[in-house]
Short mmCIF file of C-alpha atoms in Angstrom, two decimals:
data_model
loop_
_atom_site.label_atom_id
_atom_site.label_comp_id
_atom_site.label_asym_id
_atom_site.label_seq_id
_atom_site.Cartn_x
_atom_site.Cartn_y
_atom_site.Cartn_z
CA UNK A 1 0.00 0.00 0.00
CA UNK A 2 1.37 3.37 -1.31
CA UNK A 3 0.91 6.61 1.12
CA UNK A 4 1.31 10.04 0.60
CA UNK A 5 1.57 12.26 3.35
CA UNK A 6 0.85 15.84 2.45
CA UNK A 7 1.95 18.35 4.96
CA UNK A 8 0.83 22.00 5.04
CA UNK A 9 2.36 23.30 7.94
CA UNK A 10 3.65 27.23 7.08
CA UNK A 11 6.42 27.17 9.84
CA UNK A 12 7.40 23.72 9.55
CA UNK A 13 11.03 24.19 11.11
CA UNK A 14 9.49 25.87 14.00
CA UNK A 15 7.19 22.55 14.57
CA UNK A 16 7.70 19.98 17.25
CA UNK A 17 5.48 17.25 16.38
CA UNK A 18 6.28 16.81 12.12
CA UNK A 19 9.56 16.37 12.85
CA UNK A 20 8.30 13.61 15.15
CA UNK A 21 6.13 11.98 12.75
CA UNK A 22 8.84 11.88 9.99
CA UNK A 23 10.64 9.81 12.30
CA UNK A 24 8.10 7.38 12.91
CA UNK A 25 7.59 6.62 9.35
CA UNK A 26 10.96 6.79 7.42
CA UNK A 27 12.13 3.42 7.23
CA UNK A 28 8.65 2.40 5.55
CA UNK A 29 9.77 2.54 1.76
CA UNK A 30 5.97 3.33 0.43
CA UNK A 31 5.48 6.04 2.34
CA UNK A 32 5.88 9.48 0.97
CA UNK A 33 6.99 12.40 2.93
CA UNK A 34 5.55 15.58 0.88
CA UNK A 35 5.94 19.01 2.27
CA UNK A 36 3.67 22.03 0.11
CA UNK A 37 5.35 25.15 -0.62
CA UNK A 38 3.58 27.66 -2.54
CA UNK A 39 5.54 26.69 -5.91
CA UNK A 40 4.27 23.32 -6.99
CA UNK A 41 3.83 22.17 -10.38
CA UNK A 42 0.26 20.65 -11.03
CA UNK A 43 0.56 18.22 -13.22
CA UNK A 44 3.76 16.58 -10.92
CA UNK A 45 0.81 16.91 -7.82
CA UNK A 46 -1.84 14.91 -10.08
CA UNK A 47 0.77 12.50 -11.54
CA UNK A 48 1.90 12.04 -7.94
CA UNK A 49 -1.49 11.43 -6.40
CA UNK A 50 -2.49 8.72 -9.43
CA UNK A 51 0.31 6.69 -7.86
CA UNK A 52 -1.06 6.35 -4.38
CA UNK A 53 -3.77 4.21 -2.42
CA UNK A 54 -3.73 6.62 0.61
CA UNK A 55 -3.80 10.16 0.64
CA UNK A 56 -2.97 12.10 4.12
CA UNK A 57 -3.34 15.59 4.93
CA UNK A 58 -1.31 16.51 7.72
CA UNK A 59 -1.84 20.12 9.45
CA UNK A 60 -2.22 21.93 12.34
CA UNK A 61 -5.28 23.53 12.87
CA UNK A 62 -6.05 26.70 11.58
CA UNK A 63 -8.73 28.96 12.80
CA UNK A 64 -10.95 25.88 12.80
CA UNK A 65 -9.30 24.37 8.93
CA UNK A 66 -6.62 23.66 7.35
CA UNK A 67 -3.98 26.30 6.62
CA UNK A 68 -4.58 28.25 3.53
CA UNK A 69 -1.39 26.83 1.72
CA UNK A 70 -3.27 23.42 1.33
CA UNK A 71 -6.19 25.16 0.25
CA UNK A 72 -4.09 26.66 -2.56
CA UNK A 73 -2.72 23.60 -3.25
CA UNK A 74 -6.51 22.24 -3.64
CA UNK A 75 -7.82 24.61 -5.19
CA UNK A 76 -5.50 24.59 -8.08
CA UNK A 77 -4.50 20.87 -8.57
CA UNK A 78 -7.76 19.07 -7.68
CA UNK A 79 -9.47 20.51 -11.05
CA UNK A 80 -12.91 19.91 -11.94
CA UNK A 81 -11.32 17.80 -14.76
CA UNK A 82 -9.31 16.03 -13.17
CA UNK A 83 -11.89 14.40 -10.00
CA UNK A 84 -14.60 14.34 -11.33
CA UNK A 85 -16.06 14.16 -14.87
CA UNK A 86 -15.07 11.02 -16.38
CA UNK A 87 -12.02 10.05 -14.85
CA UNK A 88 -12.92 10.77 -11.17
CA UNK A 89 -8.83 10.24 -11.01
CA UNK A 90 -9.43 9.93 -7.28
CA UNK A 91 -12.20 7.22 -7.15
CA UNK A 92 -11.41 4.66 -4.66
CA UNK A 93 -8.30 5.74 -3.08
CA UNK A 94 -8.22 6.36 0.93
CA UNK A 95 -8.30 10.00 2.58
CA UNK A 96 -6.81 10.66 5.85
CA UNK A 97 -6.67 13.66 7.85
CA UNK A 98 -3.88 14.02 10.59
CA UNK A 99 -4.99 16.93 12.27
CA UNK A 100 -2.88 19.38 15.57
CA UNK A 101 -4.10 21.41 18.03
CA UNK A 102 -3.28 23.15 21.06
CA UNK A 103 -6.90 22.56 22.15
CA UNK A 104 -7.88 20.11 24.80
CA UNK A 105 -10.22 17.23 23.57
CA UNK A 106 -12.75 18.11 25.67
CA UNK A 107 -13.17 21.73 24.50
CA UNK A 108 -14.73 20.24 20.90
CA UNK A 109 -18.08 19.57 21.36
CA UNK A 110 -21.12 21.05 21.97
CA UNK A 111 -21.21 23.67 24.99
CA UNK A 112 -17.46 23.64 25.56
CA UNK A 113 -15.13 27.02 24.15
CA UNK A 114 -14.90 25.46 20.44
CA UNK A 115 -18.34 24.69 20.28
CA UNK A 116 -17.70 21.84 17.58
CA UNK A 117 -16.82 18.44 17.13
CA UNK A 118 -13.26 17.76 15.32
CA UNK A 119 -15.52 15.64 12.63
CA UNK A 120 -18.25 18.47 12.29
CA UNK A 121 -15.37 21.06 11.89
CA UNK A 122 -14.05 18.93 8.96
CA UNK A 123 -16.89 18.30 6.56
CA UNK A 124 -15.37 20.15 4.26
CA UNK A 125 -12.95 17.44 3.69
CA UNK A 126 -15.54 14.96 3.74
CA UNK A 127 -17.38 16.06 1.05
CA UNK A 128 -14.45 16.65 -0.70
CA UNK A 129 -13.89 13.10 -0.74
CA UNK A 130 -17.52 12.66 -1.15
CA UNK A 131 -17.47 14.17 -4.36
CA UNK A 132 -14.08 12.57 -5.54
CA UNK A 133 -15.65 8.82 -4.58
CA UNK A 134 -12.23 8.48 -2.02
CA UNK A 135 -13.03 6.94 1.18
CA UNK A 136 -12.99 8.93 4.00
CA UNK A 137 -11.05 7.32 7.02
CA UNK A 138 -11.66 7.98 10.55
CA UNK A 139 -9.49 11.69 11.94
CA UNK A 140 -6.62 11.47 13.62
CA UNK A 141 -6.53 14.49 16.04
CA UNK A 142 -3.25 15.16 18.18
CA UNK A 143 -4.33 17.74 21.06
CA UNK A 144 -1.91 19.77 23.08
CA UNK A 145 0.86 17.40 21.75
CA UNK A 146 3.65 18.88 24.53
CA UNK A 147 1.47 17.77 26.96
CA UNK A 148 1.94 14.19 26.54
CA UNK A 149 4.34 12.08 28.63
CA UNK A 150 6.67 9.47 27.04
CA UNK A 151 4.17 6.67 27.54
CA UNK A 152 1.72 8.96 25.54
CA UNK A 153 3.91 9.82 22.95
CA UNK A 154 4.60 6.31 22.40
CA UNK A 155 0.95 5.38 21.68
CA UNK A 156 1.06 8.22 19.39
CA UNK A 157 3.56 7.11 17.59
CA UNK A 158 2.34 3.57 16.86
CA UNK A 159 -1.32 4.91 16.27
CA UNK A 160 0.01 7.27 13.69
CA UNK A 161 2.23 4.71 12.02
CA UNK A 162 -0.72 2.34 11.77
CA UNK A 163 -2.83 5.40 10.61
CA UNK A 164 0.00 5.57 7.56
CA UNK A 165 0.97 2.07 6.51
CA UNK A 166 -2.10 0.02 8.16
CA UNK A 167 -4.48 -1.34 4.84
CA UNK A 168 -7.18 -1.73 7.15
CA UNK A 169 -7.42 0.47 10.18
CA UNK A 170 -11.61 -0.48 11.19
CA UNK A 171 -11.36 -4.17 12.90
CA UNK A 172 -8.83 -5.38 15.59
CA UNK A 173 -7.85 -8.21 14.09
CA UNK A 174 -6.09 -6.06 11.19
CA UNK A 175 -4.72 -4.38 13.90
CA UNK A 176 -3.44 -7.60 15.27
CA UNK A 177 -1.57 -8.53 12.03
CA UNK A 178 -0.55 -5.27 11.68
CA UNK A 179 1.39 -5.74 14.52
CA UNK A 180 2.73 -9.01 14.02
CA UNK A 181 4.55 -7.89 10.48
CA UNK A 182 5.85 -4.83 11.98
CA UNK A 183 7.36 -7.12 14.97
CA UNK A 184 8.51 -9.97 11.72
CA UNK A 185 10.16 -7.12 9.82
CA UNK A 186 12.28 -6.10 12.80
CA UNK A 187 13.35 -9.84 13.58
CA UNK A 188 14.50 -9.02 10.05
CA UNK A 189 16.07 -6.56 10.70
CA UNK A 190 19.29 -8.46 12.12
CA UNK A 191 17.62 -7.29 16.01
CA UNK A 192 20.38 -8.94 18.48
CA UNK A 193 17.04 -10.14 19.93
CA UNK A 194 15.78 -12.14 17.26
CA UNK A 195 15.49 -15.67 19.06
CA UNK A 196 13.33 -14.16 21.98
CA UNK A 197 11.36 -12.24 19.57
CA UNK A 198 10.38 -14.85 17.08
CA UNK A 199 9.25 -17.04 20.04
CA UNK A 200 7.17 -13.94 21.30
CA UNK A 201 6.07 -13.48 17.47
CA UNK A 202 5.28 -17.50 17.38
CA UNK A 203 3.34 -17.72 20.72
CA UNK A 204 0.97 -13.88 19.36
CA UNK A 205 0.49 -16.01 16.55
CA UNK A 206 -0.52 -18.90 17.91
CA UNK A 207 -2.86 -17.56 20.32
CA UNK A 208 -4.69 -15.18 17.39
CA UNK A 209 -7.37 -17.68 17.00
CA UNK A 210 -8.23 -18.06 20.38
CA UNK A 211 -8.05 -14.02 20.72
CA UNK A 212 -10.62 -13.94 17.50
CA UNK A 213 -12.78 -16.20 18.92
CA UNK A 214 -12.88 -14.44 22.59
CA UNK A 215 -13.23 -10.73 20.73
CA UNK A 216 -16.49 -12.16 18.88
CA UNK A 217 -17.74 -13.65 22.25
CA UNK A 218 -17.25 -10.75 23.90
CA UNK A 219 -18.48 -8.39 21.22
CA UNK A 220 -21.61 -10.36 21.03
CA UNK A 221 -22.27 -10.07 24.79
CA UNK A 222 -21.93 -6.51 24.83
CA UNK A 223 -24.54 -5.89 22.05
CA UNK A 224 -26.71 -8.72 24.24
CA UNK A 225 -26.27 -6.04 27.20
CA UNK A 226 -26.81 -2.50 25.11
CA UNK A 227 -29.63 -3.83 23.66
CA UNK B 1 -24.57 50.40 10.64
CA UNK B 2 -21.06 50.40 9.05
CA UNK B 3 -20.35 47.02 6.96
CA UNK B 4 -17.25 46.01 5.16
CA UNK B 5 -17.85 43.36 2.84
CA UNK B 6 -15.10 41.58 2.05
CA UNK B 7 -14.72 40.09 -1.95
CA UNK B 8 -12.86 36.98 -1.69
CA UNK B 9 -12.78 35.59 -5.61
CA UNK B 10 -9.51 34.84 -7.22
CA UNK B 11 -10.97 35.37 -10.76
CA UNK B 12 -12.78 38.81 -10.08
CA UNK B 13 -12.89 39.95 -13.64
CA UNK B 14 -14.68 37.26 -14.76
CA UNK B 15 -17.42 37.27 -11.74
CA UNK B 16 -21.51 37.98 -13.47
CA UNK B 17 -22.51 38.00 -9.80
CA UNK B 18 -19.81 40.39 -8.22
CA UNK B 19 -20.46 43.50 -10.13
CA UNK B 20 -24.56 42.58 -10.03
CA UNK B 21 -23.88 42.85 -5.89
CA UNK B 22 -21.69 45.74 -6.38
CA UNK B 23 -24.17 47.93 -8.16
CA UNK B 24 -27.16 46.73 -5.53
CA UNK B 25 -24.84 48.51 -2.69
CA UNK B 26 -22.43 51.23 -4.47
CA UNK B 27 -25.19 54.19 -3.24
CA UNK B 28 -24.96 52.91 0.46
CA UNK B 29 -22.45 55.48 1.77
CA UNK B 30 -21.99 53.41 5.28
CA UNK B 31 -20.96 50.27 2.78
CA UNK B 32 -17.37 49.25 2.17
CA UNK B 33 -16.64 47.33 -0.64
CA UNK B 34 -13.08 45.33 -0.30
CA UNK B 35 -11.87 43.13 -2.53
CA UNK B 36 -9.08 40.88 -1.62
CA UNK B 37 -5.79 40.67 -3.06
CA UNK B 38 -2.92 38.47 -2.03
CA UNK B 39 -0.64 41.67 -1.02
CA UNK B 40 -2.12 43.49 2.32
CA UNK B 41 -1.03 45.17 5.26
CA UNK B 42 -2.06 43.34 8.40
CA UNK B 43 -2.56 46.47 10.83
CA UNK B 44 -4.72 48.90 7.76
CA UNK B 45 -6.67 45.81 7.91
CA UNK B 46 -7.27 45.11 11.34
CA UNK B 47 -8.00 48.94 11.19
CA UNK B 48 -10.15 48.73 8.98
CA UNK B 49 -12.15 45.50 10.94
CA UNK B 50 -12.21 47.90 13.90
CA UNK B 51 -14.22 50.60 12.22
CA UNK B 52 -17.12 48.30 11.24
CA UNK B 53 -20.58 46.91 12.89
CA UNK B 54 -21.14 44.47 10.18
CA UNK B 55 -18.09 42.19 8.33
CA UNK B 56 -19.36 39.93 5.55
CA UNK B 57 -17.06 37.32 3.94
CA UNK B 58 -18.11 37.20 0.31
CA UNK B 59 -16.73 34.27 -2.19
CA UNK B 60 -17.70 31.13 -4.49
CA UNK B 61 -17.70 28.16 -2.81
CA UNK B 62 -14.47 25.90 -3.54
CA UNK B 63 -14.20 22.83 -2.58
CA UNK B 64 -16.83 23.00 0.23
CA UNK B 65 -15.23 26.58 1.44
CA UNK B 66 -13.64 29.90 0.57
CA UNK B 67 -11.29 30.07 -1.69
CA UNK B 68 -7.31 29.66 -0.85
CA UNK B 69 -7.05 33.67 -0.40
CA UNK B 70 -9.83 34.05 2.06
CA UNK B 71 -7.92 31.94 4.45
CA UNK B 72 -4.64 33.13 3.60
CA UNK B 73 -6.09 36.56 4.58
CA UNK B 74 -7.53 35.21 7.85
CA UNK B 75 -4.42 33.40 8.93
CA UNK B 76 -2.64 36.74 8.69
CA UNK B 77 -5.35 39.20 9.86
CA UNK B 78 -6.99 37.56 12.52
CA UNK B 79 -4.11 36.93 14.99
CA UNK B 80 -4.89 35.44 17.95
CA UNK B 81 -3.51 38.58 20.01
CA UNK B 82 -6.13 40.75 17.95
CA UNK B 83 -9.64 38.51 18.10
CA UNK B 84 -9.13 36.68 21.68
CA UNK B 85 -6.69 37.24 24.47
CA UNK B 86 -7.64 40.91 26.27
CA UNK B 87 -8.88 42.83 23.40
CA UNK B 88 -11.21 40.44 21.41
CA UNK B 89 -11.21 43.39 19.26
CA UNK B 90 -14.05 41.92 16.75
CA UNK B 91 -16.77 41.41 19.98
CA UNK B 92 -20.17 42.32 19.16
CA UNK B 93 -19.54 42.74 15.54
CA UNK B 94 -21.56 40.79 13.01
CA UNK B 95 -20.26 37.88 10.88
CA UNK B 96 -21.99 37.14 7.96
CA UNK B 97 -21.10 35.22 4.66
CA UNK B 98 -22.58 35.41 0.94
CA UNK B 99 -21.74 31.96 -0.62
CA UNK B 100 -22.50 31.70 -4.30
CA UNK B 101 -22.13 27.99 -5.96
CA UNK B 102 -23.51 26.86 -9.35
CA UNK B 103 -24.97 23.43 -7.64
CA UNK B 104 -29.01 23.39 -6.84
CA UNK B 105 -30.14 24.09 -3.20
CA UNK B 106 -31.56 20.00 -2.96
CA UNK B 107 -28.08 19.19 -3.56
CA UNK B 108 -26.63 20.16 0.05
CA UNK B 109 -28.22 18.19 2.58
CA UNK B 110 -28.09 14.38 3.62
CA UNK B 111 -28.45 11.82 0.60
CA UNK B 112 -28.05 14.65 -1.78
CA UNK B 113 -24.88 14.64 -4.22
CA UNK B 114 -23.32 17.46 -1.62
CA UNK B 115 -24.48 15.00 1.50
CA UNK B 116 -24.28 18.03 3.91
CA UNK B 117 -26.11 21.33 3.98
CA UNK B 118 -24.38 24.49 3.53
CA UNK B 119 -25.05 25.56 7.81
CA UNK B 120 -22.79 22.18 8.25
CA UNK B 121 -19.87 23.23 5.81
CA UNK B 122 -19.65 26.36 6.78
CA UNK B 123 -19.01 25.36 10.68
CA UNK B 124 -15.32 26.32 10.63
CA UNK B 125 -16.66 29.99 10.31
CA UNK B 126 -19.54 29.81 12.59
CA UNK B 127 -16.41 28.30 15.24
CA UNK B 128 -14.36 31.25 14.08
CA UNK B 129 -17.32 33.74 14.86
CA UNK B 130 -18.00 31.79 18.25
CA UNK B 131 -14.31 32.03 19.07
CA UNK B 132 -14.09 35.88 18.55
CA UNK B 133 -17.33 36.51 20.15
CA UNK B 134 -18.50 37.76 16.93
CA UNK B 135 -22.77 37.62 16.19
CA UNK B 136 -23.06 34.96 13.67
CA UNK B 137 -25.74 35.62 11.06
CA UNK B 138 -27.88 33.30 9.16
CA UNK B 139 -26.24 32.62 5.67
CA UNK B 140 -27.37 34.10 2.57
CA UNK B 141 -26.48 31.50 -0.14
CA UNK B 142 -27.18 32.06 -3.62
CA UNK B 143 -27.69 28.35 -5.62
CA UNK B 144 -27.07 28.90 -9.64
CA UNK B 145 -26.91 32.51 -10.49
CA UNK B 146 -27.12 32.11 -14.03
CA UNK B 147 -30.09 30.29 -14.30
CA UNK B 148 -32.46 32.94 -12.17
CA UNK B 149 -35.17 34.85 -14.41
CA UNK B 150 -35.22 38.70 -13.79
CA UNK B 151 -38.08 38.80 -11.19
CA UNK B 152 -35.39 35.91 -9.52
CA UNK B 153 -32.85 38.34 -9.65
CA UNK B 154 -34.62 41.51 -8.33
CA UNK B 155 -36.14 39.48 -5.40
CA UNK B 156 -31.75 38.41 -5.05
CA UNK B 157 -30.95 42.25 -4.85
CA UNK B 158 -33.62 43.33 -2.26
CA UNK B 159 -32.49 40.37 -0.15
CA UNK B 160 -28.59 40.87 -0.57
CA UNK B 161 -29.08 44.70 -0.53
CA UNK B 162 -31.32 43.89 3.46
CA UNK B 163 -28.16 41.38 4.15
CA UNK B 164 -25.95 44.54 3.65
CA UNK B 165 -27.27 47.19 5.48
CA UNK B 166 -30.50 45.99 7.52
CA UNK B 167 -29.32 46.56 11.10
CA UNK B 168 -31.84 43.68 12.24
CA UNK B 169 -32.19 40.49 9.80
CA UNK B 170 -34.64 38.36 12.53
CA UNK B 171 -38.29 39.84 12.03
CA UNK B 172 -40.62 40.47 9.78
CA UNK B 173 -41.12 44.43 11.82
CA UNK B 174 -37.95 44.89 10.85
CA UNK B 175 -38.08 44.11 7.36
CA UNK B 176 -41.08 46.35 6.90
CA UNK B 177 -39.06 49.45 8.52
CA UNK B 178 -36.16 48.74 6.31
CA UNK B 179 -38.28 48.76 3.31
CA UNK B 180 -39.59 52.25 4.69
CA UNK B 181 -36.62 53.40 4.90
CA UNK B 182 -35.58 52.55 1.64
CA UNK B 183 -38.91 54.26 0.29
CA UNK B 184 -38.66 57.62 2.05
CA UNK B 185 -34.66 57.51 0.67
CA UNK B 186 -35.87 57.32 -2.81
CA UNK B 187 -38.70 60.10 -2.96
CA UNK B 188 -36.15 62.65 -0.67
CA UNK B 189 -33.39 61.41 -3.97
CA UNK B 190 -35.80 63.80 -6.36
CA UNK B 191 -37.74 60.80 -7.34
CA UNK B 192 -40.19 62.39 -10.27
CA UNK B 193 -43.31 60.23 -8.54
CA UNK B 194 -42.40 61.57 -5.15
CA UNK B 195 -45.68 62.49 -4.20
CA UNK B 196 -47.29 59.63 -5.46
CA UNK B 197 -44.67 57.53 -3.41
CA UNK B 198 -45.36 59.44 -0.59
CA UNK B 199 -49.17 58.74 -0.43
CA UNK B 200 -47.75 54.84 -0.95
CA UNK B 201 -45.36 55.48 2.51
CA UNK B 202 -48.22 57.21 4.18
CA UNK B 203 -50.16 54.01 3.54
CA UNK B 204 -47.71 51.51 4.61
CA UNK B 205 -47.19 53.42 7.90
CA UNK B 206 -51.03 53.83 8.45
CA UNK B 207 -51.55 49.53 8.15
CA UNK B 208 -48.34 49.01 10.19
CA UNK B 209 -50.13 48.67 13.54
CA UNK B 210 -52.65 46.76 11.33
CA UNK B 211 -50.26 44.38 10.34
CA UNK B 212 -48.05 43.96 13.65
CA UNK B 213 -51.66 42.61 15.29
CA UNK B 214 -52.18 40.13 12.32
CA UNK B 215 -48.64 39.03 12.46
CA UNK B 216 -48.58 38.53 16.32
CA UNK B 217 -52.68 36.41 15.79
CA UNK B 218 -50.99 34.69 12.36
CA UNK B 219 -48.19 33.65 14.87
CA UNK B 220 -50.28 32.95 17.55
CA UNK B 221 -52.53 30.41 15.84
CA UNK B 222 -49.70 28.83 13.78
CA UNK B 223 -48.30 27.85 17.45
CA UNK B 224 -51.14 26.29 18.18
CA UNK B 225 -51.85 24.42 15.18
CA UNK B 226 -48.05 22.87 15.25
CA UNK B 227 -48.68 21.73 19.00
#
């Protein structure tokens, strides 16, 4: 699976949590690191999008949106011709939005200071992929990112690498076997550890059918209850 | 009531609906007319926000919001030490936005080819208005320009032209004064039919406590009928 990860962050050097994120996912060969400046060439941008099955855009929020440099960007490569009308060049490909803010989770929602949900504030973007037939995946919203501890930024980082390279982010299991390749490829790797960890790998393995048939039990018994 | 309407439309030239708004105002004298350009200064701006009671953001929709140079103008203007902290220099003001888009009204709302209504994808603004303590008023959208027959496009004037410059929007009392207003302006502008617009005024003002009672019963019984 082929990602591109657009970023639209004006002060980029200034940021602490890109340079983070580039970190997390450079040793995965299909992702795509892509910056916008306000000098892009639009048929590159369209030729570079036709290649991908995941499309990411990465930003910190702006008065309650994107910044206006991806907006540009949209606005000029996403043509009329080009999404929609017979091609719909788009059609079937994922979109992603990884999305910053110094705002508590708490203050989106009704009554609190922002008054809106993250989704609700995002529409745009979802009817944007609406219109261009992509499939809209779930947000992923980092709030008051210097706030988290080391054990925090940790699960960050793993959510936001599944969030990239993951093919299916909706059901645990795929989050189960997206876990076991990442822990094969670093046995790979040459890790002075590889013994213990391909016993650890073997036993995770071994035990996944039990674990799917327990997650269906217990998923079954908790509609039973709501209901 | 001082408004500043701000134009945000990269291709102003070749706008039919721009210059159709710009006559319906260019004779209010309390009406400020600003196109946007991608060179500004941020402080003649804020300056120029200060001075007004009413601030109207004006644009096509793209891609389910304003254009790239709306926002690029709002990242730079609307600094955070300007609209919040002590000052929240834009308090009180009005915030209201005239959205043109060449898709049909059934087209925004749920099932529709837009899926979500036009109150929904303009959230990020109604946030921004929330967050600046700014009055947020109902939007005027205006569905396929083009395609409205003259009677369509007089009815479009009065109603943009009330957007403008009607101090109160809510009631129907305060549509009928504006529309006064706008009467007794034209017969003291040397109107040739003066008198015979006077005797019209005269009428209007007689049946106005006529017509306050029948509104208030009309209400009245419509509440009672819908509980």
């Amino acid at each position: 699976m082929r990602t591109l990860i657009i970023i639209a962050h004006p002060e980029l050097e200034s940021s602490n949590l890109q340079p983070f994120f580039k970190a997390a996912v450079e040793n995965y060969s299909d992702v795509n690191w892509h910056p916008l400046s306000t000098d892009f060439d639009i048929e590159q941008e369209q030729k570079l999008l036709l290649a991908q099955d995941r499309i990411i855009f990465e930003f910190p929020l702006y008065w309650y949106s994107a910044p206006a440099i991806l907006k540009q960007w949209m606005d000029s490569v996403m043509t009329t011709k080009f999404v929609t009308g017979n091609r719909y060049a788009l059609s079937g490909k994922e979109l992603g939005l990884v999305v910053s803010t110094g705002d508590a989770e708490s203050s989106f929602q009704a009554g609190a200071t922002e008054k809106f949900t993250m989704s609700e504030l995002m529409r745009p973007f979802e009817a944007f992929a609406n219109k261009t037939r992509m499939k809209y995946l779930p947000l992923l919203t980092i709030h008051q990112f210097l706030y988290l501890n080391p054990d925090e930024q940790q699960r960050l980082l793993v959510n936001y690498q599944q969030y990239i390279t993951n093919p299916r982010l909706d059901h645990f299991k795929d989050q189960e076997s997206w876990f076991e390749n990442e822990l094969q490829n670093r046995i790979e790797a040459t890790d002075p550890h590889a013994a213990e960890l391909q016993q650890i790998l073997d036993t995770i393995k071994n035990r996944q059918d039990e674990l799917d048939d327990l997650q269906w039990n217990l998923s079954e018994m908790k509609k039973e209850e709501d209901s």
